[in-house]
PDB file of C-alpha atoms and ligand atoms in Angstrom:
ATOM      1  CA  UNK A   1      -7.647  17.676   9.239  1.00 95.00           C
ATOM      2  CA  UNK A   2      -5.490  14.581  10.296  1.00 98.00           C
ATOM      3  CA  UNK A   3      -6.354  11.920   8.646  1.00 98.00           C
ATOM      4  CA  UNK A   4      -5.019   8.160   9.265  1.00 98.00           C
ATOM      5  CA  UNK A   5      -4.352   5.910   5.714  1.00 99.00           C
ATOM      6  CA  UNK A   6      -3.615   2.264   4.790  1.00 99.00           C
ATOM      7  CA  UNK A   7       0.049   1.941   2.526  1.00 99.00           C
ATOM      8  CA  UNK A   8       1.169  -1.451   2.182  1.00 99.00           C
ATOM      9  CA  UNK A   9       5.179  -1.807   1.298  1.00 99.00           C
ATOM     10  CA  UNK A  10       4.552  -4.569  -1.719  1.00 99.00           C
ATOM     11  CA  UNK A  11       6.934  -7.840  -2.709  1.00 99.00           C
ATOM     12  CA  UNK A  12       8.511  -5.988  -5.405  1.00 99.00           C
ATOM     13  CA  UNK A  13      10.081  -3.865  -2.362  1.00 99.00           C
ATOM     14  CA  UNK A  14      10.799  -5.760   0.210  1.00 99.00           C
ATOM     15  CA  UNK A  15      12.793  -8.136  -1.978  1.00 98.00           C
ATOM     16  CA  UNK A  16      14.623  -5.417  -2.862  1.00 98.00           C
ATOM     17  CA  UNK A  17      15.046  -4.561   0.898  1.00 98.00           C
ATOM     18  CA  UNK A  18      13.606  -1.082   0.357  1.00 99.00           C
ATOM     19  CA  UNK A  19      11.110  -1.038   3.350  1.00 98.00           C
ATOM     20  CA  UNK A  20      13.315   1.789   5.068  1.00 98.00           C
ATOM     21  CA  UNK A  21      13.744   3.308   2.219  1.00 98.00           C
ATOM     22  CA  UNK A  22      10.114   3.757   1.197  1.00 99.00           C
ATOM     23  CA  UNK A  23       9.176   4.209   4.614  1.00 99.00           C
ATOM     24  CA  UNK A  24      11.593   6.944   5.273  1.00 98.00           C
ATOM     25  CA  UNK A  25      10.104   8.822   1.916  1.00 98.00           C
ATOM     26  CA  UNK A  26       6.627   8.387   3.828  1.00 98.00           C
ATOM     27  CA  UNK A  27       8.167   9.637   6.913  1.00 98.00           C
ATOM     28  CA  UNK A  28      10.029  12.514   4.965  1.00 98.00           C
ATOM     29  CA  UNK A  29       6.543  13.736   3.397  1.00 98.00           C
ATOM     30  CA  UNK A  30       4.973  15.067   7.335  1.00 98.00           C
ATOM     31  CA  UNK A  31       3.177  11.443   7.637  1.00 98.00           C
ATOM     32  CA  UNK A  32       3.950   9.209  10.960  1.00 98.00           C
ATOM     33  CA  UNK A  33       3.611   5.547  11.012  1.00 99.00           C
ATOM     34  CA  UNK A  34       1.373   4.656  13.807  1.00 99.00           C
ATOM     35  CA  UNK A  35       1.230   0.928  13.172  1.00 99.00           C
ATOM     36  CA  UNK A  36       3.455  -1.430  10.863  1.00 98.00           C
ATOM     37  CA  UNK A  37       3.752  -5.339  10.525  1.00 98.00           C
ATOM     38  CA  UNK A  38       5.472  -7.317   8.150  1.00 98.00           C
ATOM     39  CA  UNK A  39       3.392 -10.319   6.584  1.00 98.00           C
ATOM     40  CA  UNK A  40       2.630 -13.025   3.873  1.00 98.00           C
ATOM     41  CA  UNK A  41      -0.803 -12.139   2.875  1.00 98.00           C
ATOM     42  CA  UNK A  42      -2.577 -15.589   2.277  1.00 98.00           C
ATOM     43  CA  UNK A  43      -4.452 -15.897  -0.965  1.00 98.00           C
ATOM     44  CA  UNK A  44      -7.824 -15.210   0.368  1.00 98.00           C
ATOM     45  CA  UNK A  45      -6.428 -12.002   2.163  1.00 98.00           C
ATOM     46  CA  UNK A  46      -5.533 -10.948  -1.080  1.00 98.00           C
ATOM     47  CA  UNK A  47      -8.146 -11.816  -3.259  1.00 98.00           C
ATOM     48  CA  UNK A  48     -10.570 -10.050  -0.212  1.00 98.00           C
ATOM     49  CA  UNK A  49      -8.554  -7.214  -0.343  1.00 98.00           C
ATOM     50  CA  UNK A  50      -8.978  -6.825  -3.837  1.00 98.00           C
ATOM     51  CA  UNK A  51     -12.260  -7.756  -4.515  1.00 97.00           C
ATOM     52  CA  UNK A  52     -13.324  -4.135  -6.228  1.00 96.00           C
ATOM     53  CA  UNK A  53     -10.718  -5.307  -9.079  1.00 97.00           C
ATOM     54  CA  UNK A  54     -12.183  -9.300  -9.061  1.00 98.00           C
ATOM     55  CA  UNK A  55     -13.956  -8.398 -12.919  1.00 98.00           C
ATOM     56  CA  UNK A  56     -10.473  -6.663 -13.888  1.00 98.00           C
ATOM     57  CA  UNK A  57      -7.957  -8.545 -16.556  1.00 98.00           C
ATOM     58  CA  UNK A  58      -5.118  -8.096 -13.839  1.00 98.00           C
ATOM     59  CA  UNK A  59      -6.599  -9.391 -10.906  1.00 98.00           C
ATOM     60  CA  UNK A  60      -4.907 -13.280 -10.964  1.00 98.00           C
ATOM     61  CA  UNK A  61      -1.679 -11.718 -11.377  1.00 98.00           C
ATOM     62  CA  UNK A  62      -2.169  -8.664  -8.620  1.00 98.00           C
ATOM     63  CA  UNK A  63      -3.354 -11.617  -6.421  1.00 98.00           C
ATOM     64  CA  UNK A  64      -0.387 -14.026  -6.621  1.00 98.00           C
ATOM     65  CA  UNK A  65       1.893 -11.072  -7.356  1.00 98.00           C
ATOM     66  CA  UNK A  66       0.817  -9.737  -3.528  1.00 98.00           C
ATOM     67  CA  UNK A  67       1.453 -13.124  -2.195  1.00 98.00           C
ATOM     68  CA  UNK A  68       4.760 -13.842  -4.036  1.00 98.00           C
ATOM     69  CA  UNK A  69       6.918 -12.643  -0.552  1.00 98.00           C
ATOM     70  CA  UNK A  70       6.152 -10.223   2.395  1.00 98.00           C
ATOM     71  CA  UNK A  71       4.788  -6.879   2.592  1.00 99.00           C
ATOM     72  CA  UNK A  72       4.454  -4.333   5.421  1.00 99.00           C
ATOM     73  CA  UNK A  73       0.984  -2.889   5.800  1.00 99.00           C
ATOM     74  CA  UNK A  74       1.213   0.219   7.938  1.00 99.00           C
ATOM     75  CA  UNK A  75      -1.439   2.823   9.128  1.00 99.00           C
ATOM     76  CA  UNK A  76      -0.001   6.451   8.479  1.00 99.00           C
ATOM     77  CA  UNK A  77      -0.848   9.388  10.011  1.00 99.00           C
ATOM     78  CA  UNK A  78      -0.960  13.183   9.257  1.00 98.00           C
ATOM     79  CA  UNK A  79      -2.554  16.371   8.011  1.00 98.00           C
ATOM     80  CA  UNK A  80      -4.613  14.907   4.918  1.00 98.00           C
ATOM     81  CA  UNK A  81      -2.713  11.828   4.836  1.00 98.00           C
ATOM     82  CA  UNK A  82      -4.819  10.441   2.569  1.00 98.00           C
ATOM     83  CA  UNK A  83      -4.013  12.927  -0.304  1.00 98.00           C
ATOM     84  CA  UNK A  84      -0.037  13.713   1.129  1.00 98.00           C
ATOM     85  CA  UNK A  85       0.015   9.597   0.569  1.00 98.00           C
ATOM     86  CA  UNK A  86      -0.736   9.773  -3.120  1.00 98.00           C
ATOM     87  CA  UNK A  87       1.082  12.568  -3.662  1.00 98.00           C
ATOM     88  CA  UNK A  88       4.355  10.599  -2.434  1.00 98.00           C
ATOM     89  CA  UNK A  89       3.273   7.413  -3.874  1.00 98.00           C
ATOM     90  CA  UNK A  90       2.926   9.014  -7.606  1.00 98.00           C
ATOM     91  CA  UNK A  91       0.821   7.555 -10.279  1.00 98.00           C
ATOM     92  CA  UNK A  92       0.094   4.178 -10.428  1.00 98.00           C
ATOM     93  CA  UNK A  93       2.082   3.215 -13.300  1.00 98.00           C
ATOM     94  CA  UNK A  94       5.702   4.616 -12.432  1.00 98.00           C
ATOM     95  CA  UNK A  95       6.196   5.611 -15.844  1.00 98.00           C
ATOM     96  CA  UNK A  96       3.515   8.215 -15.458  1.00 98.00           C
ATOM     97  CA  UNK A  97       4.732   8.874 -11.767  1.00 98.00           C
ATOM     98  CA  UNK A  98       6.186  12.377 -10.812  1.00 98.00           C
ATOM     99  CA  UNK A  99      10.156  12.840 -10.397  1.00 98.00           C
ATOM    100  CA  UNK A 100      10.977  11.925  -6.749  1.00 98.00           C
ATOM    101  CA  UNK A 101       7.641   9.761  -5.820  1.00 98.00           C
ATOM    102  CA  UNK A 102       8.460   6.131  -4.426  1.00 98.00           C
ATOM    103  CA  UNK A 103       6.869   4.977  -7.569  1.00 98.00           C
ATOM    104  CA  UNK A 104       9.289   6.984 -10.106  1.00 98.00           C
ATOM    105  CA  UNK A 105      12.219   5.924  -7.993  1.00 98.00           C
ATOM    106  CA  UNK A 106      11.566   2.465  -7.010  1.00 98.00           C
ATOM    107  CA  UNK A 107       8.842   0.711  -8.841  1.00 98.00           C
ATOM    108  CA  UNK A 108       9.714  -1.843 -11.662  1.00 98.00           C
ATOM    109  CA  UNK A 109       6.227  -1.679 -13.636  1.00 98.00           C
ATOM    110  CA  UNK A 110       2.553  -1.315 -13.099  1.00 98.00           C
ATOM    111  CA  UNK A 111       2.111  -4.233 -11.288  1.00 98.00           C
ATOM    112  CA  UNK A 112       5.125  -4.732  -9.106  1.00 98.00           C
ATOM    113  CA  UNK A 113       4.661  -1.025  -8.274  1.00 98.00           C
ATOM    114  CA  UNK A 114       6.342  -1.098  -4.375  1.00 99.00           C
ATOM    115  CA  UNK A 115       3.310   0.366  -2.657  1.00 99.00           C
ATOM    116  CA  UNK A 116      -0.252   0.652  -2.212  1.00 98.00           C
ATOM    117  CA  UNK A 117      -2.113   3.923  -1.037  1.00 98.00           C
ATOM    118  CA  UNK A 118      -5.956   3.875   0.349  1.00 98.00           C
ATOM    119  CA  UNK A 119      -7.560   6.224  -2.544  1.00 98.00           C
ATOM    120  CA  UNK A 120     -10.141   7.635  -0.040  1.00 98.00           C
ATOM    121  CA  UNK A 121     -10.803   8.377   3.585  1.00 98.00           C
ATOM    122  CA  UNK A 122     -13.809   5.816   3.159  1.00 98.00           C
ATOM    123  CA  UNK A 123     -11.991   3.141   1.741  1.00 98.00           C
ATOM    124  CA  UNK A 124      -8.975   4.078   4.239  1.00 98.00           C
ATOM    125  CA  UNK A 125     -10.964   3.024   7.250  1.00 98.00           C
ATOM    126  CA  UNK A 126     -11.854  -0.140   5.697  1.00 98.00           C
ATOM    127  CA  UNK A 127      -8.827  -1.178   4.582  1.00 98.00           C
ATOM    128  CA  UNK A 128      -6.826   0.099   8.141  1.00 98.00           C
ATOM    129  CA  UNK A 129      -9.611  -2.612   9.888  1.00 98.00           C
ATOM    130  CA  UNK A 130      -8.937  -5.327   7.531  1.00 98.00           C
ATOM    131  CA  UNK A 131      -5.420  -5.821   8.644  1.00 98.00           C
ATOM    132  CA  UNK A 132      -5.294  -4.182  12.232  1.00 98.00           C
ATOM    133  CA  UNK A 133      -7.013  -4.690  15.511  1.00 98.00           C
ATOM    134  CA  UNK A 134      -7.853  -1.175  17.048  1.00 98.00           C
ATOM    135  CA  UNK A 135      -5.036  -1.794  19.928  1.00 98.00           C
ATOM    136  CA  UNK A 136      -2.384  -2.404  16.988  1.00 98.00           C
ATOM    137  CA  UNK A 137      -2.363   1.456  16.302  1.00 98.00           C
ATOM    138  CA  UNK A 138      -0.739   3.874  18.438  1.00 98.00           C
ATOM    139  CA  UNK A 139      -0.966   7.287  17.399  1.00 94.00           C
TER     140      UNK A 139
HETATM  141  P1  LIG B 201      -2.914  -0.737  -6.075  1.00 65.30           P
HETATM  142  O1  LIG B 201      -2.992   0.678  -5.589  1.00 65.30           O
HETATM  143  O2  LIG B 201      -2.368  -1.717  -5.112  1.00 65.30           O
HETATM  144  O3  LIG B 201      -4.372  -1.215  -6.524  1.00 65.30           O
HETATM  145  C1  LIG B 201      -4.581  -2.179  -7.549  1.00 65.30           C
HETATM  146  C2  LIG B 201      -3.311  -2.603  -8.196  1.00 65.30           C
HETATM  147  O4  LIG B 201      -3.432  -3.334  -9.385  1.00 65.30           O
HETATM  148  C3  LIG B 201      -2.519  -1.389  -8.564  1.00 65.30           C
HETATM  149  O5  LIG B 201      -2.015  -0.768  -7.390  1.00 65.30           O
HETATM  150  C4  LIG B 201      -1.490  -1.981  -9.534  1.00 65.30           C
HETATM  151  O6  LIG B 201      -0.284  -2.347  -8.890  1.00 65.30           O
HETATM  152  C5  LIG B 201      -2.145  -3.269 -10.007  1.00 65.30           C
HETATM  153  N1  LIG B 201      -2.267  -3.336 -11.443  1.00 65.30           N
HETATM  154  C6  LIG B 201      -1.726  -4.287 -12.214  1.00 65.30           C
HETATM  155  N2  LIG B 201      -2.031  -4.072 -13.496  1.00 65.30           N
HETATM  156  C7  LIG B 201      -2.781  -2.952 -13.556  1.00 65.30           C
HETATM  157  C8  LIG B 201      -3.398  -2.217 -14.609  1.00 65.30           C
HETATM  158  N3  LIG B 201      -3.308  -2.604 -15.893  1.00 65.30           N
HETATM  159  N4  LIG B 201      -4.097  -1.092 -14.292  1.00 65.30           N
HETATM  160  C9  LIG B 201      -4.212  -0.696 -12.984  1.00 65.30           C
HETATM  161  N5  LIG B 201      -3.650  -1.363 -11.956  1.00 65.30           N
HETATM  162  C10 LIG B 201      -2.939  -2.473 -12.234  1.00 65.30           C
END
């Protein structure tokens, strides 16, 4: 079915000035970017975006890592976009990611690991409505 996801382009990457490169690797894998905005996430946008890892040992550093420059949050759409995502993103440490994911190619470690991928349709819709405004995607 198509399916619309949440990616967000991380600091690590757009420092690097790798937002057309990741996005074309998106684009490349059958999924369309139907919205896309470049912002500094405040704190509290981070730490609320987070909040399933707040008990985690990494969450202070995922939180001011995700504020340390811009990102691009985008809403991608596509024939199970939600699994062709992952499957382009790789494995969330790149040194367990697949030859030719954005993570294998791009990422520097676990943390700064260039993108983010909704795991689920569920948590896709929630995460697409925490940073867009219905009229902000165009399909
Ligand atoms: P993301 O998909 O954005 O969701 C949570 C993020 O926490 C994850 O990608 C990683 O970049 C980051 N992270 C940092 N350290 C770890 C860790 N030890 N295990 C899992 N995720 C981590």
């Amino acid at each position: 079915a198509t399916e619309r996801t949440f990616s967000i382009i991380k600091p690590d990457a757009t420092r690097r000035n790798l937002t057309g490169a990741v996005t074309k690797m998106l684009e490349d894998a059958g999924l369309r970017v139907v919205a896309s905005k470049r912002i500094q996430m405040t704190k509290e946008q981070a730490e609320g975006f987070y909040a399933v890892h707040k008990e985690r040992p990494f969450f202070n550093d995922l939180v001011s890592f995700m504020i340390s420059g811009p990102v691009v949050v985008q809403v991608l759409e596509g024939e199970n976009a939600v699994a062709k995502n992952r499957e382009v993103m790789g494995a969330t440490n790149p040194a367990n990611a697949d030859e030719g994911t954005i993570r294998k190619v791009h990422a520097e470690s676990i943390e700064a690991n260039s993108v983010h991928g909704s795991d689920s349709l569920e948590n896709a819709k929630i995460e697409i409505d925490y940073f867009f405004k219905p009229e902000e995607i165009v399909g």
